[in-house]
PDB file of C-alpha atoms in Angstrom:
ATOM      1  CA  MET A  55     -12.399  -4.643  13.886  1.00  0.00           C
ATOM      2  CA  SER A  56      -9.686  -3.976  11.340  1.00  0.00           C
ATOM      3  CA  THR A  57     -10.798  -7.017   9.399  1.00  0.00           C
ATOM      4  CA  ALA A  58     -14.283  -5.511   8.677  1.00  0.00           C
ATOM      5  CA  GLU A  59     -14.905  -4.003   5.290  1.00  0.00           C
ATOM      6  CA  GLY A  60     -16.288  -0.894   7.001  1.00  0.00           C
ATOM      7  CA  TYR A  61     -13.129  -0.415   9.088  1.00  0.00           C
ATOM      8  CA  PRO A  62     -11.542   2.227   6.776  1.00  0.00           C
ATOM      9  CA  LEU A  63     -14.643   4.444   6.901  1.00  0.00           C
ATOM     10  CA  ARG A  64     -14.990   4.258  10.656  1.00  0.00           C
ATOM     11  CA  ALA A  65     -11.309   4.493  11.479  1.00  0.00           C
ATOM     12  CA  ALA A  66     -10.554   7.361   9.113  1.00  0.00           C
ATOM     13  CA  ALA A  67     -13.450   9.366  10.489  1.00  0.00           C
ATOM     14  CA  GLN A  68     -11.948   9.069  13.928  1.00  0.00           C
ATOM     15  CA  ALA A  69      -8.555  10.506  12.922  1.00  0.00           C
ATOM     16  CA  ARG A  70      -7.838  14.003  14.009  1.00  0.00           C
ATOM     17  CA  THR A  71      -4.257  14.155  12.624  1.00  0.00           C
ATOM     18  CA  LEU A  72      -2.419  12.586   9.752  1.00  0.00           C
ATOM     19  CA  ALA A  73      -0.155  10.728  12.204  1.00  0.00           C
ATOM     20  CA  GLY A  74      -3.236   9.398  13.993  1.00  0.00           C
ATOM     21  CA  MET A  75      -4.740   8.341  10.675  1.00  0.00           C
ATOM     22  CA  ASP A  76      -1.589   6.588   9.614  1.00  0.00           C
ATOM     23  CA  ALA A  77      -1.488   4.596  12.880  1.00  0.00           C
ATOM     24  CA  LEU A  78      -4.987   3.336  12.228  1.00  0.00           C
ATOM     25  CA  LEU A  79      -4.381   2.752   8.490  1.00  0.00           C
ATOM     26  CA  VAL A  80      -1.439   0.328   9.036  1.00  0.00           C
ATOM     27  CA  GLU A  81      -3.760  -1.979  11.036  1.00  0.00           C
ATOM     28  CA  CYS A  82      -6.315  -2.295   8.273  1.00  0.00           C
ATOM     29  CA  ARG A  83      -7.217  -5.831   7.053  1.00  0.00           C
ATOM     30  CA  ALA A  84     -10.450  -4.969   5.282  1.00  0.00           C
ATOM     31  CA  CYS A  85      -9.592  -6.507   1.868  1.00  0.00           C
ATOM     32  CA  PRO A  86      -8.864 -10.234   2.243  1.00  0.00           C
ATOM     33  CA  ARG A  87      -7.293 -10.701  -1.213  1.00  0.00           C
ATOM     34  CA  LEU A  88      -4.809  -7.814  -0.590  1.00  0.00           C
ATOM     35  CA  VAL A  89      -4.030  -8.999   2.945  1.00  0.00           C
ATOM     36  CA  GLU A  90      -3.240 -12.550   1.678  1.00  0.00           C
ATOM     37  CA  TRP A  91      -1.065 -11.199  -1.151  1.00  0.00           C
ATOM     38  CA  ARG A  92       0.928  -8.631   0.802  1.00  0.00           C
ATOM     39  CA  GLU A  93       1.652 -11.090   3.623  1.00  0.00           C
ATOM     40  CA  GLU A  94       2.493 -14.000   1.308  1.00  0.00           C
ATOM     41  CA  THR A  95       4.902 -11.793  -0.539  1.00  0.00           C
ATOM     42  CA  ALA A  96       6.479 -10.639   2.714  1.00  0.00           C
ATOM     43  CA  ARG A  97       7.050 -14.270   3.703  1.00  0.00           C
ATOM     44  CA  GLU A  98       8.381 -15.531   0.426  1.00  0.00           C
ATOM     45  CA  LYS A  99      10.397 -12.436  -0.477  1.00  0.00           C
ATOM     46  CA  ARG A 100      12.482 -11.943  -3.594  1.00  0.00           C
ATOM     47  CA  ALA A 101      15.883 -13.488  -3.705  1.00  0.00           C
ATOM     48  CA  ALA A 102      17.670 -10.150  -3.863  1.00  0.00           C
ATOM     49  CA  PHE A 103      15.912  -9.104  -0.620  1.00  0.00           C
ATOM     50  CA  ARG A 104      16.287 -12.298   1.434  1.00  0.00           C
ATOM     51  CA  ASP A 105      17.920 -10.388   4.312  1.00  0.00           C
ATOM     52  CA  TRP A 106      15.032  -7.908   4.550  1.00  0.00           C
ATOM     53  CA  GLU A 107      12.239  -8.013   7.056  1.00  0.00           C
ATOM     54  CA  TYR A 108       9.375  -6.955   4.768  1.00  0.00           C
ATOM     55  CA  TRP A 109       6.864  -4.376   5.956  1.00  0.00           C
ATOM     56  CA  GLY A 110       3.916  -6.510   4.589  1.00  0.00           C
ATOM     57  CA  ARG A 111       1.188  -4.104   5.829  1.00  0.00           C
ATOM     58  CA  PRO A 112      -0.768  -1.191   4.424  1.00  0.00           C
ATOM     59  CA  VAL A 113       1.643   1.617   3.459  1.00  0.00           C
ATOM     60  CA  PRO A 114       0.802   5.078   4.869  1.00  0.00           C
ATOM     61  CA  GLY A 115       1.322   8.403   3.123  1.00  0.00           C
ATOM     62  CA  PHE A 116       4.694  10.110   3.419  1.00  0.00           C
ATOM     63  CA  GLY A 117       5.479  13.805   3.799  1.00  0.00           C
ATOM     64  CA  PRO A 118       4.757  16.807   6.063  1.00  0.00           C
ATOM     65  CA  ALA A 119       1.334  17.312   7.704  1.00  0.00           C
ATOM     66  CA  ASP A 120       1.178  20.845   6.262  1.00  0.00           C
ATOM     67  CA  ALA A 121       1.952  19.897   2.649  1.00  0.00           C
ATOM     68  CA  SER A 122       0.542  22.083  -0.060  1.00  0.00           C
ATOM     69  CA  LEU A 123       1.132  19.551  -2.826  1.00  0.00           C
ATOM     70  CA  LEU A 124      -0.263  16.008  -2.658  1.00  0.00           C
ATOM     71  CA  ILE A 125       0.922  13.338  -5.166  1.00  0.00           C
ATOM     72  CA  THR A 126      -1.228  10.186  -5.452  1.00  0.00           C
ATOM     73  CA  GLY A 127      -1.123   7.116  -7.642  1.00  0.00           C
ATOM     74  CA  LEU A 128      -0.806   3.326  -7.434  1.00  0.00           C
ATOM     75  CA  ALA A 129       2.356   2.860  -5.264  1.00  0.00           C
ATOM     76  CA  PRO A 130       2.751  -0.153  -2.977  1.00  0.00           C
ATOM     77  CA  ALA A 131       4.721  -2.560  -5.186  1.00  0.00           C
ATOM     78  CA  ALA A 132       5.128  -6.101  -3.898  1.00  0.00           C
ATOM     79  CA  HIS A 133       8.871  -5.717  -3.428  1.00  0.00           C
ATOM     80  CA  GLY A 134       8.906  -1.865  -3.242  1.00  0.00           C
ATOM     81  CA  ALA A 135       6.768  -0.148  -0.665  1.00  0.00           C
ATOM     82  CA  ASN A 136       5.387  -3.466   0.581  1.00  0.00           C
ATOM     83  CA  ARG A 137       9.069  -4.253   1.495  1.00  0.00           C
ATOM     84  CA  THR A 138      10.249  -0.882   2.770  1.00  0.00           C
ATOM     85  CA  GLY A 139       7.090   0.437   4.315  1.00  0.00           C
ATOM     86  CA  ARG A 140       7.288   3.857   2.594  1.00  0.00           C
ATOM     87  CA  MET A 141       5.486   5.102  -0.473  1.00  0.00           C
ATOM     88  CA  PHE A 142       7.328   4.729  -3.739  1.00  0.00           C
ATOM     89  CA  THR A 143      10.475   3.621  -1.904  1.00  0.00           C
ATOM     90  CA  GLY A 144      12.591   0.692  -3.176  1.00  0.00           C
ATOM     91  CA  ASP A 145      11.374   0.477  -6.792  1.00  0.00           C
ATOM     92  CA  ARG A 146      11.986   2.018 -10.202  1.00  0.00           C
ATOM     93  CA  SER A 147       8.873   4.224 -10.039  1.00  0.00           C
ATOM     94  CA  GLY A 148      10.139   5.840  -6.907  1.00  0.00           C
ATOM     95  CA  ASP A 149      13.609   6.272  -8.340  1.00  0.00           C
ATOM     96  CA  LEU A 150      12.206   8.566 -11.016  1.00  0.00           C
ATOM     97  CA  LEU A 151       9.711  10.373  -8.786  1.00  0.00           C
ATOM     98  CA  PHE A 152      12.141  11.234  -5.952  1.00  0.00           C
ATOM     99  CA  ALA A 153      14.949  12.109  -8.330  1.00  0.00           C
ATOM    100  CA  THR A 154      12.668  14.613 -10.014  1.00  0.00           C
ATOM    101  CA  LEU A 155      11.448  16.082  -6.692  1.00  0.00           C
ATOM    102  CA  TYR A 156      15.121  16.401  -5.702  1.00  0.00           C
ATOM    103  CA  GLU A 157      15.923  18.239  -8.926  1.00  0.00           C
ATOM    104  CA  LEU A 158      13.106  20.647  -8.209  1.00  0.00           C
ATOM    105  CA  GLY A 159      14.343  21.235  -4.674  1.00  0.00           C
ATOM    106  CA  LEU A 160      11.319  19.472  -3.154  1.00  0.00           C
ATOM    107  CA  ALA A 161      13.177  16.483  -1.625  1.00  0.00           C
ATOM    108  CA  SER A 162      16.376  16.224   0.413  1.00  0.00           C
ATOM    109  CA  ARG A 163      17.901  13.472  -1.635  1.00  0.00           C
ATOM    110  CA  ALA A 164      17.534  11.941  -5.092  1.00  0.00           C
ATOM    111  CA  LEU A 165      17.518   8.206  -4.139  1.00  0.00           C
ATOM    112  CA  ALA A 166      14.923   6.506  -1.842  1.00  0.00           C
ATOM    113  CA  THR A 167      16.098   3.128  -0.721  1.00  0.00           C
ATOM    114  CA  ARG A 168      14.646   2.451   2.733  1.00  0.00           C
ATOM    115  CA  SER A 169      12.409   4.163   5.314  1.00  0.00           C
ATOM    116  CA  ASP A 170      15.435   5.198   7.486  1.00  0.00           C
ATOM    117  CA  ASP A 171      17.499   6.713   4.643  1.00  0.00           C
ATOM    118  CA  GLY A 172      16.924  10.295   5.825  1.00  0.00           C
ATOM    119  CA  LEU A 173      14.759  11.389   2.900  1.00  0.00           C
ATOM    120  CA  GLU A 174      12.582  14.442   3.566  1.00  0.00           C
ATOM    121  CA  LEU A 175       9.971  16.058   1.388  1.00  0.00           C
ATOM    122  CA  PHE A 176       9.476  19.848   1.407  1.00  0.00           C
ATOM    123  CA  GLY A 177       5.841  20.912   1.066  1.00  0.00           C
ATOM    124  CA  VAL A 178       4.931  17.597  -0.675  1.00  0.00           C
ATOM    125  CA  ARG A 179       3.148  14.490   0.488  1.00  0.00           C
ATOM    126  CA  VAL A 180       2.936  11.261  -1.503  1.00  0.00           C
ATOM    127  CA  THR A 181       0.095   8.785  -0.966  1.00  0.00           C
ATOM    128  CA  ALA A 182      -1.958   6.236  -2.858  1.00  0.00           C
ATOM    129  CA  PRO A 183      -5.662   5.402  -3.607  1.00  0.00           C
ATOM    130  CA  VAL A 184      -4.992   1.798  -2.425  1.00  0.00           C
ATOM    131  CA  HIS A 185      -2.520   1.305   0.365  1.00  0.00           C
ATOM    132  CA  CYS A 186      -1.765  -2.421  -0.039  1.00  0.00           C
ATOM    133  CA  ALA A 187       0.265  -4.072  -2.795  1.00  0.00           C
ATOM    134  CA  PRO A 188      -2.226  -5.815  -5.151  1.00  0.00           C
ATOM    135  CA  PRO A 189      -1.576  -8.954  -7.234  1.00  0.00           C
ATOM    136  CA  ASP A 190      -0.375  -7.951 -10.745  1.00  0.00           C
ATOM    137  CA  ASN A 191      -0.522  -4.295  -9.621  1.00  0.00           C
ATOM    138  CA  ARG A 192      -4.267  -4.368 -10.255  1.00  0.00           C
ATOM    139  CA  PRO A 193      -6.586  -3.611  -7.332  1.00  0.00           C
ATOM    140  CA  THR A 194     -10.234  -4.315  -7.984  1.00  0.00           C
ATOM    141  CA  PRO A 195     -12.869  -1.521  -8.086  1.00  0.00           C
ATOM    142  CA  GLY A 196     -14.196  -2.866  -4.819  1.00  0.00           C
ATOM    143  CA  GLU A 197     -10.775  -2.659  -3.135  1.00  0.00           C
ATOM    144  CA  ARG A 198     -10.326   0.870  -4.471  1.00  0.00           C
ATOM    145  CA  ASP A 199     -13.670   1.907  -3.066  1.00  0.00           C
ATOM    146  CA  THR A 200     -13.008   0.173   0.284  1.00  0.00           C
ATOM    147  CA  CYS A 201      -9.758   2.053   0.623  1.00  0.00           C
ATOM    148  CA  ARG A 202     -11.075   5.443  -0.460  1.00  0.00           C
ATOM    149  CA  PRO A 203     -11.945   6.797   3.033  1.00  0.00           C
ATOM    150  CA  TRP A 204      -8.221   7.007   3.819  1.00  0.00           C
ATOM    151  CA  LEU A 205      -7.554   9.227   0.846  1.00  0.00           C
ATOM    152  CA  THR A 206     -10.684  11.294   1.521  1.00  0.00           C
ATOM    153  CA  ARG A 207      -9.697  11.909   5.145  1.00  0.00           C
ATOM    154  CA  GLU A 208      -6.049  12.637   4.131  1.00  0.00           C
ATOM    155  CA  ALA A 209      -7.359  15.420   1.838  1.00  0.00           C
ATOM    156  CA  GLN A 210      -9.663  16.734   4.575  1.00  0.00           C
ATOM    157  CA  LEU A 211      -6.776  16.909   7.104  1.00  0.00           C
ATOM    158  CA  LEU A 212      -4.505  18.652   4.567  1.00  0.00           C
ATOM    159  CA  ARG A 213      -7.210  21.092   3.504  1.00  0.00           C
ATOM    160  CA  PRO A 214      -5.830  24.162   5.424  1.00  0.00           C
ATOM    161  CA  THR A 215      -2.608  24.063   3.311  1.00  0.00           C
ATOM    162  CA  LEU A 216      -3.456  21.904   0.231  1.00  0.00           C
ATOM    163  CA  ARG A 217      -3.349  23.866  -3.036  1.00  0.00           C
ATOM    164  CA  ALA A 218      -2.517  21.202  -5.655  1.00  0.00           C
ATOM    165  CA  VAL A 219      -2.874  17.484  -6.351  1.00  0.00           C
ATOM    166  CA  VAL A 220      -0.922  15.461  -8.895  1.00  0.00           C
ATOM    167  CA  ALA A 221      -2.789  12.279  -9.932  1.00  0.00           C
ATOM    168  CA  LEU A 222      -0.517   9.630 -11.459  1.00  0.00           C
ATOM    169  CA  GLY A 223      -2.312   7.573 -14.100  1.00  0.00           C
ATOM    170  CA  ALA A 224      -5.966   7.177 -14.957  1.00  0.00           C
ATOM    171  CA  PHE A 225      -6.568   5.004 -11.892  1.00  0.00           C
ATOM    172  CA  GLY A 226      -5.054   7.643  -9.637  1.00  0.00           C
ATOM    173  CA  TRP A 227      -7.018  10.377 -11.395  1.00  0.00           C
ATOM    174  CA  GLN A 228     -10.390   8.740 -10.989  1.00  0.00           C
ATOM    175  CA  ALA A 229      -9.679   7.867  -7.360  1.00  0.00           C
ATOM    176  CA  ALA A 230      -8.429  11.391  -6.546  1.00  0.00           C
ATOM    177  CA  LEU A 231     -11.434  13.135  -7.977  1.00  0.00           C
ATOM    178  CA  ALA A 232     -13.827  10.778  -6.138  1.00  0.00           C
ATOM    179  CA  ALA A 233     -11.997  11.314  -2.862  1.00  0.00           C
ATOM    180  CA  LEU A 234     -11.757  15.084  -3.284  1.00  0.00           C
ATOM    181  CA  GLY A 235     -15.477  15.199  -3.932  1.00  0.00           C
ATOM    182  CA  GLU A 236     -16.199  13.302  -0.813  1.00  0.00           C
ATOM    183  CA  ALA A 237     -13.718  15.591   1.041  1.00  0.00           C
ATOM    184  CA  GLY A 238     -15.791  18.692   0.201  1.00  0.00           C
ATOM    185  CA  TRP A 239     -14.435  19.985  -3.123  1.00  0.00           C
ATOM    186  CA  SER A 240     -16.870  20.664  -5.980  1.00  0.00           C
ATOM    187  CA  VAL A 241     -15.907  18.227  -8.836  1.00  0.00           C
ATOM    188  CA  PRO A 242     -17.405  18.922 -12.251  1.00  0.00           C
ATOM    189  CA  ARG A 243     -19.953  16.483 -13.723  1.00  0.00           C
ATOM    190  CA  PRO A 244     -19.256  14.665 -15.879  1.00  0.00           C
ATOM    191  CA  ARG A 245     -15.851  14.145 -14.346  1.00  0.00           C
ATOM    192  CA  PRO A 246     -13.007  15.532 -16.354  1.00  0.00           C
ATOM    193  CA  VAL A 247     -11.205  12.963 -18.490  1.00  0.00           C
ATOM    194  CA  PHE A 248      -7.639  12.028 -17.529  1.00  0.00           C
ATOM    195  CA  GLY A 249      -4.754  13.120 -19.688  1.00  0.00           C
ATOM    196  CA  HIS A 250      -1.141  14.027 -19.166  1.00  0.00           C
ATOM    197  CA  GLY A 251      -0.853  17.668 -18.353  1.00  0.00           C
ATOM    198  CA  VAL A 252      -4.653  18.150 -17.795  1.00  0.00           C
ATOM    199  CA  GLN A 253      -5.399  20.718 -15.095  1.00  0.00           C
ATOM    200  CA  VAL A 254      -8.736  20.971 -13.312  1.00  0.00           C
ATOM    201  CA  PRO A 255      -9.377  23.747 -10.813  1.00  0.00           C
ATOM    202  CA  LEU A 256     -11.720  22.860  -7.884  1.00  0.00           C
ATOM    203  CA  THR A 257     -13.357  25.062  -5.321  1.00  0.00           C
ATOM    204  CA  HIS A 258     -14.525  23.992  -1.936  1.00  0.00           C
ATOM    205  CA  VAL A 259     -18.243  23.504  -1.482  1.00  0.00           C
ATOM    206  CA  GLY A 260     -18.084  25.743   1.564  1.00  0.00           C
ATOM    207  CA  GLY A 261     -16.832  28.562  -0.678  1.00  0.00           C
ATOM    208  CA  THR A 262     -13.930  29.311   1.693  1.00  0.00           C
ATOM    209  CA  GLY A 263     -10.184  28.937   1.188  1.00  0.00           C
ATOM    210  CA  ASP A 264      -7.975  28.980  -1.835  1.00  0.00           C
ATOM    211  CA  PRO A 265      -8.901  26.977  -4.972  1.00  0.00           C
ATOM    212  CA  LEU A 266      -7.351  23.547  -5.495  1.00  0.00           C
ATOM    213  CA  THR A 267      -5.834  22.430  -8.880  1.00  0.00           C
ATOM    214  CA  VAL A 268      -5.678  18.815  -9.867  1.00  0.00           C
ATOM    215  CA  PHE A 269      -2.995  17.849 -12.402  1.00  0.00           C
ATOM    216  CA  GLY A 270      -2.965  14.733 -14.508  1.00  0.00           C
ATOM    217  CA  CYS A 271       0.272  12.927 -15.105  1.00  0.00           C
ATOM    218  CA  TYR A 272       1.177   9.582 -16.670  1.00  0.00           C
ATOM    219  CA  HIS A 273       2.156   7.123 -13.986  1.00  0.00           C
ATOM    220  CA  VAL A 274       5.876   6.857 -13.196  1.00  0.00           C
ATOM    221  CA  SER A 275       5.802   3.089 -13.809  1.00  0.00           C
ATOM    222  CA  GLN A 276       8.749   1.294 -15.295  1.00  0.00           C
ATOM    223  CA  ARG A 277       6.715   0.398 -18.334  1.00  0.00           C
ATOM    224  CA  ASN A 278       5.795   4.000 -19.086  1.00  0.00           C
ATOM    225  CA  VAL A 279       9.357   5.148 -18.761  1.00  0.00           C
ATOM    226  CA  PHE A 280      10.803   2.310 -20.839  1.00  0.00           C
ATOM    227  CA  THR A 281       8.295   2.903 -23.666  1.00  0.00           C
ATOM    228  CA  GLY A 282       8.841   6.656 -23.655  1.00  0.00           C
ATOM    229  CA  ARG A 283       5.215   7.348 -22.749  1.00  0.00           C
ATOM    230  CA  LEU A 284       6.590   9.352 -19.837  1.00  0.00           C
ATOM    231  CA  THR A 285       9.990  11.078 -19.994  1.00  0.00           C
ATOM    232  CA  PRO A 286      11.785  12.685 -17.112  1.00  0.00           C
ATOM    233  CA  ASP A 287      11.171  16.089 -18.718  1.00  0.00           C
ATOM    234  CA  MET A 288       7.457  15.398 -18.968  1.00  0.00           C
ATOM    235  CA  LEU A 289       7.298  14.469 -15.307  1.00  0.00           C
ATOM    236  CA  ARG A 290       9.443  17.466 -14.294  1.00  0.00           C
ATOM    237  CA  ARG A 291       7.113  19.913 -16.151  1.00  0.00           C
ATOM    238  CA  VAL A 292       3.938  18.658 -14.444  1.00  0.00           C
ATOM    239  CA  LEU A 293       5.529  18.588 -10.989  1.00  0.00           C
ATOM    240  CA  ALA A 294       6.992  22.057 -11.458  1.00  0.00           C
ATOM    241  CA  ASP A 295       3.594  23.419 -12.603  1.00  0.00           C
ATOM    242  CA  ALA A 296       1.864  21.779  -9.701  1.00  0.00           C
ATOM    243  CA  ALA A 297       4.480  23.078  -7.239  1.00  0.00           C
ATOM    244  CA  HIS A 298       3.999  26.679  -8.570  1.00  0.00           C
ATOM    245  CA  ALA A 299       0.175  26.236  -8.139  1.00  0.00           C
ATOM    246  CA  ALA A 300       0.845  25.018  -4.598  1.00  0.00           C
ATOM    247  CA  GLY A 301       2.988  28.108  -3.812  1.00  0.00           C
ATOM    248  CA  LEU A 302       6.194  26.127  -3.559  1.00  0.00           C
ATOM    249  CA  ARG A 303       9.561  27.441  -4.826  1.00  0.00           C
ATOM    250  CA  VAL A 304      11.232  25.139  -7.305  1.00  0.00           C
ATOM    251  CA  GLU A 305      14.833  24.980  -8.502  1.00  0.00           C
ATOM    252  CA  ASP A 306      15.419  26.216 -12.024  1.00  0.00           C
ATOM    253  CA  PRO A 307      17.430  24.893 -13.757  1.00  0.00           C
ATOM    254  CA  PRO A 308      17.102  21.461 -12.182  1.00  0.00           C
ATOM    255  CA  ARG A 309      19.817  20.443  -9.721  1.00  0.00           C
ATOM    256  CA  GLN A 310      22.152  17.539 -10.664  1.00  0.00           C
ATOM    257  CA  GLY A 311      22.817  14.750  -8.168  1.00  0.00           C
TER     258      GLY A 311
END
């Protein structure tokens, strides 16, 4: 049952494609606190979005199934992805992320407003370590661990093409390393400490395939941007370096638009 705490582990293991995994993921009800919050928010709405039918469910990853660059970090905001049903869509964090991907030539448009706006990502997939909007943007360690099988399976399904991962924020960094370790990559012990611009190369335990590089980046949160902790140029540099590591061609100089 999708209400059982073990549902993510069982359902993710069954998935043979990312589309199949996403279809199982959106039915998940394993974390009662998150289910209550996401659905309450979807009912009450924000005044500015009264005419919206909120998504109000777990938000799946977004991007091609053969992506070579994966971006992961806390994403489903109560009135952002929880409203629109697409990662980083409809809030300020996504505004910066997608605008930067567009400048680098990795997205078809600079602004992400709704799931049917025509946005495409090129060689990039965005996801999250926790797929439901949490109260106060703070999932518990238990909720993070319950949700981890989805990220682990996502990495496994992307393995034939995946060459780089950008982890947004310390929470995203810790969750990504844990999931990649479970997905078959050899993660150093003790685990590398998060920092903006940190790069950690990983090899697969099986010894086959190209190495994977994990990049640390401050989260694209509104607070980080307003305080200057993360500037557009800082984000652009990390994403460009990660894209190069993933074998993706980026625009230089950045496009305007």
